[in-house]
Short mmCIF file of C-alpha atoms and ligand atoms in Angstrom, two decimals:
data_model
loop_
_atom_site.label_atom_id
_atom_site.label_comp_id
_atom_site.label_asym_id
_atom_site.label_seq_id
_atom_site.Cartn_x
_atom_site.Cartn_y
_atom_site.Cartn_z
CA MET Q 1 -34.80 -41.39 25.22
CA ARG Q 2 -31.36 -40.60 23.81
CA GLN Q 3 -32.96 -37.63 22.07
CA LEU Q 4 -34.32 -36.42 25.41
CA ILE Q 5 -30.92 -36.64 27.15
CA SER Q 6 -29.36 -34.74 24.29
CA ASP Q 7 -32.06 -32.05 24.46
CA LYS Q 8 -31.62 -31.90 28.22
CA SER Q 9 -27.84 -31.41 27.96
CA ASN Q 10 -28.37 -28.74 25.32
CA ILE Q 11 -30.71 -26.91 27.66
CA ILE Q 12 -28.15 -27.17 30.47
CA LEU Q 13 -25.42 -25.85 28.15
CA PHE Q 14 -27.69 -23.05 27.10
CA PHE Q 15 -28.38 -22.01 30.69
CA LYS Q 16 -24.69 -22.27 31.58
CA TYR Q 17 -24.00 -19.90 28.70
CA ILE Q 18 -26.69 -17.45 29.80
CA ILE Q 19 -25.35 -17.50 33.37
CA LYS Q 20 -21.81 -16.89 32.09
CA ILE Q 21 -22.97 -13.91 30.06
CA LEU Q 22 -24.86 -12.57 33.08
CA ILE Q 23 -21.81 -12.90 35.33
CA ILE Q 24 -19.58 -11.15 32.81
CA PHE Q 25 -22.20 -8.47 32.32
CA LEU Q 26 -22.47 -7.89 36.07
CA LEU Q 27 -18.71 -7.87 36.50
CA ASN Q 28 -18.26 -5.40 33.71
CA ASN Q 29 -20.96 -3.12 34.96
CA SER Q 30 -20.29 -3.33 38.67
CA ILE Q 31 -19.20 -0.06 40.26
CA LEU Q 32 -16.40 -1.92 42.03
CA ASN Q 33 -14.62 -2.46 38.79
CA LYS Q 34 -14.90 1.07 37.54
CA LYS Q 35 -11.56 2.72 38.12
CA TYR Q 36 -11.15 6.31 37.17
CA ILE Q 37 -8.04 8.04 36.09
CA ASP Q 38 -7.62 11.63 35.09
CA ASN Q 39 -6.19 11.52 31.75
CA LYS Q 40 -4.52 14.60 30.42
CA ASN Q 41 -2.50 12.52 28.08
CA THR Q 42 -4.31 9.65 26.37
CA ASN Q 43 -0.97 8.22 25.38
CA VAL Q 44 -1.42 4.49 24.95
CA GLU Q 45 1.81 3.70 26.73
CA ASN Q 46 0.78 5.67 29.83
CA ILE Q 47 -2.57 3.95 29.98
CA LEU Q 48 -1.07 0.49 29.67
CA ASN Q 49 1.48 1.34 32.39
CA ILE Q 50 -1.31 2.43 34.74
CA LEU Q 51 -3.25 -0.74 34.01
CA ASN Q 52 -0.27 -2.96 34.67
CA ALA Q 53 0.64 -1.10 37.85
CA LYS Q 54 -2.87 -1.33 39.27
CA LYS Q 55 -3.46 -4.82 37.87
CA ILE Q 56 -6.79 -3.67 36.53
CA ASP Q 57 -8.13 -5.88 33.84
CA LYS Q 58 -11.87 -5.49 33.79
CA LEU Q 59 -12.99 -1.98 33.23
CA LEU Q 60 -11.48 1.43 33.40
CA TYR Q 61 -12.99 4.77 32.73
CA ILE Q 62 -10.70 7.44 31.53
CA LYS Q 63 -11.89 10.86 32.52
CA ASN Q 64 -10.73 13.29 29.97
CA LYS Q 65 -11.55 16.84 31.03
CA ASP Q 66 -10.57 18.44 27.76
CA ASN Q 67 -12.16 15.96 25.48
CA LYS Q 68 -15.93 15.86 25.11
CA ASP Q 69 -15.66 12.29 23.89
CA ASN Q 70 -14.92 10.54 27.16
CA ILE Q 71 -13.04 7.39 26.44
CA TYR Q 72 -13.47 4.27 28.45
CA PHE Q 73 -11.64 1.07 28.36
CA ILE Q 74 -12.51 -2.63 28.42
CA LYS Q 75 -10.31 -5.65 28.34
CA TYR Q 76 -11.31 -8.83 26.59
CA ASN Q 77 -9.52 -11.93 27.70
CA ASN Q 78 -9.96 -15.12 25.78
CA SER Q 79 -10.11 -17.10 29.03
CA LEU Q 80 -13.55 -15.52 29.57
CA ASN Q 81 -14.68 -18.22 27.15
CA ILE Q 82 -17.05 -15.98 25.28
CA SER Q 83 -16.87 -14.90 21.67
CA LEU Q 84 -15.54 -11.47 20.92
CA TYR Q 85 -18.82 -10.49 19.27
CA ASP Q 86 -20.85 -11.49 22.35
CA PHE Q 87 -18.40 -9.75 24.64
CA LEU Q 88 -18.65 -6.47 22.74
CA PHE Q 89 -22.39 -6.87 22.41
CA ILE Q 90 -22.97 -7.21 26.16
CA ASN Q 91 -20.72 -4.17 26.61
CA ASN Q 92 -23.16 -2.20 24.46
CA ILE Q 93 -20.67 -1.54 21.69
CA LYS Q 94 -22.46 -0.50 18.50
CA THR Q 95 -23.00 -3.62 16.39
CA ASN Q 96 -21.91 -1.79 13.22
CA SER Q 97 -18.61 -1.07 14.84
CA ILE Q 98 -18.20 -4.74 15.85
CA LYS Q 99 -19.19 -6.03 12.40
CA ASN Q 100 -16.79 -3.68 10.61
CA LEU Q 101 -14.01 -4.70 12.93
CA ILE Q 102 -14.50 -8.46 12.59
CA ASN Q 103 -15.12 -8.28 8.83
CA GLN Q 104 -11.94 -6.32 8.30
CA PHE Q 105 -9.82 -8.40 10.68
CA PRO Q 106 -11.23 -11.94 11.03
CA LYS Q 107 -8.04 -12.97 12.84
CA LEU Q 108 -9.40 -11.17 15.93
CA ASN Q 109 -11.76 -14.11 16.33
CA LYS Q 110 -8.80 -16.42 16.68
CA ILE Q 111 -6.89 -14.87 19.53
CA LYS Q 112 -5.07 -17.46 21.59
CA TYR Q 113 -6.17 -18.61 25.04
CA ASN Q 114 -5.22 -16.08 27.72
CA GLN Q 115 -4.36 -13.34 25.23
CA SER Q 116 -5.95 -9.97 25.83
CA LEU Q 117 -7.50 -7.30 23.68
CA TYR Q 118 -7.68 -3.79 25.11
CA PHE Q 119 -10.59 -1.75 23.72
CA PHE Q 120 -10.78 2.02 23.84
CA ILE Q 121 -14.43 2.98 23.54
CA LEU Q 122 -15.85 6.40 22.79
CA LYS Q 123 -18.81 7.80 24.71
CA ASN Q 124 -20.99 7.13 21.66
CA LYS Q 125 -20.20 3.39 22.07
CA ASN Q 126 -17.97 3.22 19.02
CA ILE Q 127 -14.57 1.56 19.17
CA SER Q 128 -11.76 4.09 18.86
CA LYS Q 129 -8.72 1.87 19.30
CA ILE Q 130 -7.81 -1.72 20.06
CA ILE Q 131 -4.54 -3.06 21.36
CA TRP Q 132 -3.71 -6.71 21.00
CA ASN Q 133 -0.69 -8.07 22.85
CA VAL Q 134 0.09 -10.89 20.48
CA SER Q 135 3.33 -11.81 22.25
CA ASN Q 136 6.24 -10.24 24.14
CA LYS Q 137 7.62 -9.27 20.76
CA GLU Q 138 4.51 -8.21 18.96
CA LYS Q 139 1.63 -5.77 19.48
CA ILE Q 140 -1.11 -4.88 17.07
CA ILE Q 141 -2.98 -1.59 17.32
CA PHE Q 142 -6.20 -1.06 15.39
CA GLU Q 143 -7.12 2.59 14.95
CA CYS Q 144 -10.66 3.35 13.92
CA ILE Q 145 -11.20 6.20 11.49
CA ASN Q 146 -14.69 6.76 10.04
CA ASN Q 147 -15.77 3.21 10.89
CA ASN Q 148 -12.75 1.73 9.15
CA PHE Q 149 -9.71 0.33 10.89
CA ILE Q 150 -6.05 0.90 10.18
CA GLU Q 151 -3.89 -1.91 11.54
CA ILE Q 152 -0.55 -0.95 13.05
CA LYS Q 153 1.59 -3.97 13.79
CA VAL Q 154 4.67 -3.32 15.93
CA ILE Q 155 7.31 -6.05 16.10
CA ASN Q 156 10.39 -5.87 18.31
CA LEU Q 157 13.47 -6.84 16.37
CA LYS Q 158 17.06 -6.57 17.61
CA ASN Q 159 17.44 -2.90 18.75
CA LYS Q 160 14.72 -1.69 16.40
CA LYS Q 161 11.00 -1.93 15.76
CA LEU Q 162 9.35 -3.07 12.59
CA ILE Q 163 6.06 -1.24 12.01
CA ILE Q 164 3.59 -2.48 9.42
CA ILE Q 165 0.58 -0.27 8.77
CA SER Q 166 -2.18 -1.88 6.74
CA SER Q 167 -5.52 -0.81 5.42
CA LEU Q 168 -8.29 -2.24 3.33
CA PHE Q 169 -9.85 1.00 2.26
CA ASN Q 170 -9.46 4.13 0.14
CA ILE Q 171 -5.78 4.67 -0.59
CA ASN Q 172 -5.81 8.47 -0.49
CA PHE Q 173 -7.69 8.51 2.79
CA PHE Q 174 -5.20 5.99 4.16
CA ILE Q 175 -2.14 7.96 3.01
CA ASN Q 176 -3.52 11.21 4.41
CA ASN Q 177 -4.12 9.59 7.77
CA ILE Q 178 -0.63 8.13 7.96
CA LYS Q 179 0.70 11.52 7.02
CA LYS Q 180 -0.73 13.19 10.11
CA ASN Q 181 0.80 10.79 12.58
CA ILE Q 182 3.45 8.54 11.30
CA LEU Q 183 5.39 9.58 8.23
CA ASN Q 184 7.06 12.71 6.96
CA ASP Q 185 5.73 14.39 3.82
CA ASN Q 186 8.66 13.34 1.67
CA TYR Q 187 7.84 9.69 2.41
CA ILE Q 188 4.25 10.25 1.32
CA LYS Q 189 5.55 11.35 -2.10
CA THR Q 190 7.74 8.24 -2.24
CA ILE Q 191 4.79 6.01 -1.35
CA LYS Q 192 2.65 7.50 -4.14
CA SER Q 193 5.47 7.25 -6.66
CA ILE Q 194 6.25 3.63 -5.75
CA LEU Q 195 2.57 2.68 -5.79
CA ASN Q 196 2.40 4.06 -9.32
CA LYS Q 197 5.37 1.95 -10.33
CA ILE Q 198 4.24 -1.35 -8.86
CA THR Q 199 0.53 -0.98 -9.65
CA ASN Q 200 -1.96 1.52 -11.01
CA ILE Q 201 -2.82 3.80 -8.08
CA ASN Q 202 -6.05 4.94 -9.78
CA LYS Q 203 -7.35 1.39 -10.12
CA LEU Q 204 -6.95 0.52 -6.43
CA LYS Q 205 -10.33 -0.01 -4.79
CA THR Q 206 -11.81 -0.55 -1.34
CA GLY Q 207 -10.93 -4.07 -0.25
CA ASP Q 208 -7.46 -4.00 -1.80
CA LYS Q 209 -4.93 -4.31 0.97
CA ILE Q 210 -2.05 -1.89 1.27
CA SER Q 211 0.75 -2.33 3.78
CA ILE Q 212 3.37 0.28 4.51
CA ILE Q 213 6.55 -1.09 6.07
CA ILE Q 214 8.53 1.13 8.43
CA LEU Q 215 11.61 0.71 10.63
CA ASN Q 216 11.76 2.63 13.90
CA TYR Q 217 14.79 2.82 16.18
CA ASN Q 218 12.85 4.16 19.14
CA ASN Q 219 10.12 3.60 21.68
CA ILE Q 220 7.43 1.13 20.75
CA TYR Q 221 4.43 3.45 21.10
CA ASN Q 222 6.18 6.62 20.22
CA LEU Q 223 5.50 6.46 16.54
CA ASN Q 224 7.31 9.77 16.18
CA LYS Q 225 7.63 10.75 12.55
CA SER Q 226 11.30 11.62 12.70
CA ASN Q 227 12.29 8.14 13.87
CA ASN Q 228 10.33 6.34 11.21
CA LYS Q 229 12.00 5.22 8.01
CA LEU Q 230 9.95 3.92 5.11
CA ILE Q 231 11.46 0.67 3.85
CA GLY Q 232 8.70 -0.92 1.82
CA ILE Q 233 5.20 -1.30 0.45
CA LYS Q 234 3.05 -4.31 -0.27
CA VAL Q 235 -0.15 -4.13 -2.30
CA TYR Q 236 -2.70 -6.92 -2.64
CA THR Q 237 -5.12 -6.29 -5.50
CA ASN Q 238 -7.00 -8.54 -7.96
CA ASN Q 239 -5.57 -11.62 -6.19
CA LYS Q 240 -2.01 -10.48 -6.89
CA LYS Q 241 0.71 -9.28 -4.55
CA TYR Q 242 3.04 -6.43 -5.48
CA TYR Q 243 6.11 -5.56 -3.47
CA ALA Q 244 8.68 -2.80 -3.12
CA LEU Q 245 11.32 -3.22 -0.43
CA LYS Q 246 14.70 -1.66 0.13
CA LEU Q 247 17.87 -2.86 1.77
CA LYS Q 248 19.84 -0.82 4.27
CA ASN Q 249 22.29 1.50 2.48
CA ASP Q 250 20.53 1.11 -0.84
CA ASN Q 251 18.11 3.77 -2.05
CA LYS Q 252 16.40 1.60 -4.62
CA PHE Q 253 13.27 -0.43 -3.97
CA TYR Q 254 13.13 -4.02 -5.23
CA ASP Q 255 10.37 -6.55 -5.82
CA GLN Q 256 10.32 -10.16 -4.52
CA ASN Q 257 12.72 -11.23 -7.31
CA ALA Q 258 15.28 -8.53 -6.41
CA ASN Q 259 14.41 -6.49 -9.53
CA SER Q 260 14.40 -2.75 -9.05
CA VAL Q 261 10.99 -1.06 -9.14
CA ASN Q 262 12.55 2.32 -9.85
CA TYR Q 263 11.92 2.25 -13.56
CA ASN Q 264 9.60 4.49 -15.49
CA LYS Q 265 6.57 3.56 -17.45
CA PHE Q 266 6.58 5.66 -20.59
CA ILE Q 267 3.81 7.88 -21.85
CA PHE Q 268 2.63 8.12 -25.44
CA PRO Q 269 4.16 10.94 -27.57
CA ILE Q 270 0.68 12.23 -28.45
CA ILE Q 271 -2.04 13.25 -26.02
CA GLY Q 272 -5.58 12.24 -26.91
CA LYS Q 273 -6.96 9.67 -29.33
CA ILE Q 274 -4.35 7.57 -31.12
CA ASN Q 275 -5.19 6.82 -34.75
CA ILE Q 276 -2.62 4.37 -36.12
CA THR Q 277 -2.57 4.35 -39.92
CA SER Q 278 0.38 1.99 -40.35
CA ASN Q 279 1.57 -0.62 -37.87
CA PHE Q 280 5.01 -1.86 -36.96
CA SER Q 281 5.96 -4.60 -39.40
CA ASN Q 282 9.03 -6.53 -40.55
CA LYS Q 283 7.53 -6.87 -44.03
CA ARG Q 284 5.45 -3.91 -45.11
CA LEU Q 285 4.49 -2.97 -48.64
CA ASN Q 286 5.78 0.57 -48.78
CA PRO Q 287 2.98 2.80 -50.14
CA ILE Q 288 5.48 5.04 -51.94
CA THR Q 289 8.18 2.67 -53.24
CA ASN Q 290 5.75 -0.25 -53.68
CA ARG Q 291 8.47 -2.53 -52.30
CA ILE Q 292 8.37 -4.90 -49.32
CA SER Q 293 10.52 -3.40 -46.54
CA PRO Q 294 10.41 -3.28 -42.73
CA HIS Q 295 8.36 -0.53 -41.08
CA ASN Q 296 10.40 0.14 -37.96
CA GLY Q 297 7.75 2.13 -36.10
CA ILE Q 298 4.12 3.14 -36.09
CA ASP Q 299 2.44 5.95 -38.03
CA ILE Q 300 0.08 8.05 -35.96
CA LYS Q 301 -2.26 10.28 -37.98
CA VAL Q 302 -2.21 13.81 -36.54
CA PRO Q 303 -2.94 17.21 -38.03
CA ILE Q 304 0.09 19.47 -38.64
CA GLY Q 305 0.81 21.47 -35.47
CA THR Q 306 0.10 18.70 -32.92
CA SER Q 307 2.31 18.72 -29.80
CA ILE Q 308 4.84 15.86 -29.56
CA PHE Q 309 6.11 14.86 -26.10
CA SER Q 310 9.13 12.89 -24.93
CA ILE Q 311 7.87 9.50 -23.81
CA CYS Q 312 10.50 9.11 -21.07
CA ASP Q 313 13.48 10.85 -19.43
CA GLY Q 314 16.54 11.08 -21.65
CA ILE Q 315 19.02 13.14 -23.61
CA ILE Q 316 18.52 14.50 -27.14
CA LYS Q 317 20.91 12.53 -29.33
CA LYS Q 318 20.11 14.04 -32.71
CA VAL Q 319 17.99 16.81 -34.23
CA SER Q 320 18.24 16.73 -38.01
CA TYR Q 321 16.64 16.54 -41.47
CA ASP Q 322 16.59 13.66 -43.91
CA LYS Q 323 14.81 13.49 -47.28
CA ASN Q 324 12.89 10.40 -46.13
CA ALA Q 325 12.37 11.12 -42.39
CA GLY Q 326 11.92 14.86 -42.82
CA ASN Q 327 12.63 16.81 -39.64
CA PHE Q 328 13.37 14.21 -36.98
CA ILE Q 329 14.53 13.82 -33.38
CA VAL Q 330 16.38 10.93 -31.74
CA ILE Q 331 16.31 10.57 -27.92
CA ASP Q 332 18.67 8.37 -25.94
CA HIS Q 333 17.04 7.11 -22.74
CA ASN Q 334 20.34 6.12 -21.07
CA ASN Q 335 19.54 2.43 -20.96
CA ASN Q 336 19.93 0.98 -24.46
CA TYR Q 337 16.56 2.38 -25.43
CA ILE Q 338 16.32 4.98 -28.18
CA THR Q 339 13.18 6.66 -29.54
CA LYS Q 340 12.77 8.41 -32.92
CA TYR Q 341 10.14 10.97 -33.96
CA MET Q 342 9.84 11.75 -37.70
CA HIS Q 343 8.08 13.98 -40.29
CA LEU Q 344 8.05 16.88 -37.81
CA ASN Q 345 7.11 20.40 -38.70
CA LYS Q 346 9.45 21.87 -36.13
CA SER Q 347 11.85 20.57 -33.47
CA LEU Q 348 11.84 22.44 -30.17
CA VAL Q 349 14.95 20.84 -28.64
CA LYS Q 350 18.71 20.84 -29.25
CA THR Q 351 21.25 18.04 -29.39
CA GLY Q 352 22.63 17.31 -25.90
CA GLN Q 353 19.60 18.73 -24.12
CA ILE Q 354 18.44 16.74 -21.08
CA ILE Q 355 14.71 16.15 -21.08
CA LYS Q 356 12.10 14.71 -18.75
CA LYS Q 357 9.18 12.45 -19.49
CA GLY Q 358 6.34 14.55 -20.92
CA ASP Q 359 8.48 17.48 -22.09
CA LEU Q 360 7.25 19.14 -25.29
CA ILE Q 361 9.91 18.35 -27.92
CA ALA Q 362 8.33 19.11 -31.30
CA ILE Q 363 5.37 20.13 -33.43
CA SER Q 364 4.10 17.49 -35.83
CA GLY Q 365 4.16 18.04 -39.59
CA ASN Q 366 4.34 16.47 -43.02
CA SER Q 367 8.05 16.79 -43.83
CA GLY Q 368 10.06 14.14 -45.72
CA ARG Q 369 8.55 11.30 -47.72
CA THR Q 370 4.93 10.91 -46.63
CA THR Q 371 1.45 10.41 -48.00
CA GLY Q 372 -0.05 12.87 -45.48
CA PRO Q 373 0.55 14.56 -42.11
CA HIS Q 374 1.51 12.06 -39.42
CA LEU Q 375 4.07 11.21 -36.74
CA HIS Q 376 6.30 8.24 -37.43
CA PHE Q 377 7.42 6.96 -34.03
CA GLU Q 378 10.06 4.28 -33.31
CA ILE Q 379 11.43 2.56 -30.21
CA TRP Q 380 14.78 0.78 -30.43
CA ASP Q 381 16.03 -1.71 -27.84
CA LYS Q 382 19.81 -1.88 -28.19
CA LYS Q 383 20.11 -1.94 -31.96
CA LYS Q 384 16.79 -3.55 -32.79
CA ALA Q 385 13.53 -1.76 -33.58
CA ILE Q 386 10.63 -3.04 -31.48
CA ASN Q 387 6.88 -2.57 -31.73
CA PRO Q 388 6.00 0.46 -29.55
CA LEU Q 389 2.55 -1.00 -28.91
CA ASN Q 390 4.12 -4.04 -27.21
CA VAL Q 391 6.42 -2.08 -24.91
CA LYS Q 392 5.08 -1.46 -21.43
CA LYS Q 393 8.11 -0.15 -19.55
CA LEU Q 394 11.00 1.63 -21.07
CA ASN Q 395 13.79 1.81 -18.54
CA LYS Q 396 15.87 -1.29 -18.10
CA LEU Q 397 15.48 -3.23 -14.90
CA HIS Q 398 18.16 -2.90 -12.31
CA LYS Q 399 18.72 -6.27 -10.68
CA LEU Q 400 20.58 -7.46 -7.61
CA TYR Q 401 23.07 -10.26 -8.20
CA GLY Q 402 25.12 -12.72 -6.14
CA ASN Q 403 25.51 -12.09 -2.41
CA LYS Q 404 23.47 -8.86 -2.59
CA LYS Q 405 20.58 -10.83 -4.07
CA ILE Q 406 20.89 -13.58 -1.44
CA GLU Q 407 20.95 -10.93 1.32
CA PHE Q 408 17.92 -9.19 -0.18
CA ILE Q 409 15.84 -12.37 -0.58
CA LYS Q 410 16.60 -13.36 3.02
CA PHE Q 411 15.57 -9.89 4.26
CA PHE Q 412 12.49 -9.93 2.01
CA ASN Q 413 11.32 -13.31 3.35
CA LYS Q 414 11.81 -12.17 6.94
CA ILE Q 415 9.83 -8.94 6.49
CA ASN Q 416 7.14 -10.64 4.41
CA SER Q 417 6.59 -13.25 7.12
CA TYR Q 418 5.28 -10.43 9.36
CA ILE Q 419 2.76 -9.14 6.80
CA ASP Q 420 -0.61 -10.91 6.53
ZN1 ZN P 1 6.09 5.32 -40.84
#
């Protein structure tokens, strides 16, 4: 009996649901609710103004004479008591488009009661744009490009807007699409350079989340390039978060611990396969003297005539000859780090010369005391030789201290609280 009542109530619920879907379907498709506007300018702000003025909230067709892809508009309100998927489905939106959207942004399924989502739909029934009024202070715009969505979160702060643009797909595609609309070219270079410093740009894959953080001192929807200032980047990859954020009046970007990210990774002095014939060691049996002595660098076997490159930016400290080291070069990297390159055939630089990472500095040889052609390469940190194979980054960290650090951490936490 109890089973029967339960079945009965399930059937009633089911019919109630069907009726609700039918009513919504009829409402959405009734001619009465189709309002037309000529739209020469599909500016989001204009459209929202028109909607608010006319108090239209069901369906609006936007006639766009110039554009073959007529856009129409639907509003989803959570008080409709129907899931977003069902709502889009009964509005004939392509299921692929819905699935991509909800997979990429599951939070759309959790919009609060009485909140609205505004959908801009193309004639081919694909979603082109979504606007979510999260609160008086916050709007989220989802722009669809090739079936993927870029999320643009706009937050009103005191006399400025914080804009966070996030994407879960191909980094180059993402950067190129921001470039067109939102950021100046010089910022794009900065983004790529910072990405390379905080993570390996080539190893980023679809599904890794990248957020670009921008401050704008102007109109909320006018994402005009010239008003946008890049202030940070967040990358989420392999379950790790990487940050670069800058404070007002400071050109450097810092991570979550207030350590500068503007330091260079070094390159190896030789291009191609590295064949190490003698490792760094504090106690090495010297093959020539037969005595135990420290080997302050690594020996890389290379034929005479191989190009030797500077591993990092710096200034040439010494170019000289020594009966043991042969022709050698010492580079000062301006930050307690010094590198030495020995047994060269020929040096191509002069003392005092300023060099960049990757500059050709010498031709390898077999000069000095050796058992065969090779490059002896050393890295010194302050006055101590270190194993080059254990060094990942050469330039010293720049850190914020005291009040500056406190100010930065406070700012960091505030900005980070807006990024998912
Ligand atoms: Zn050596």
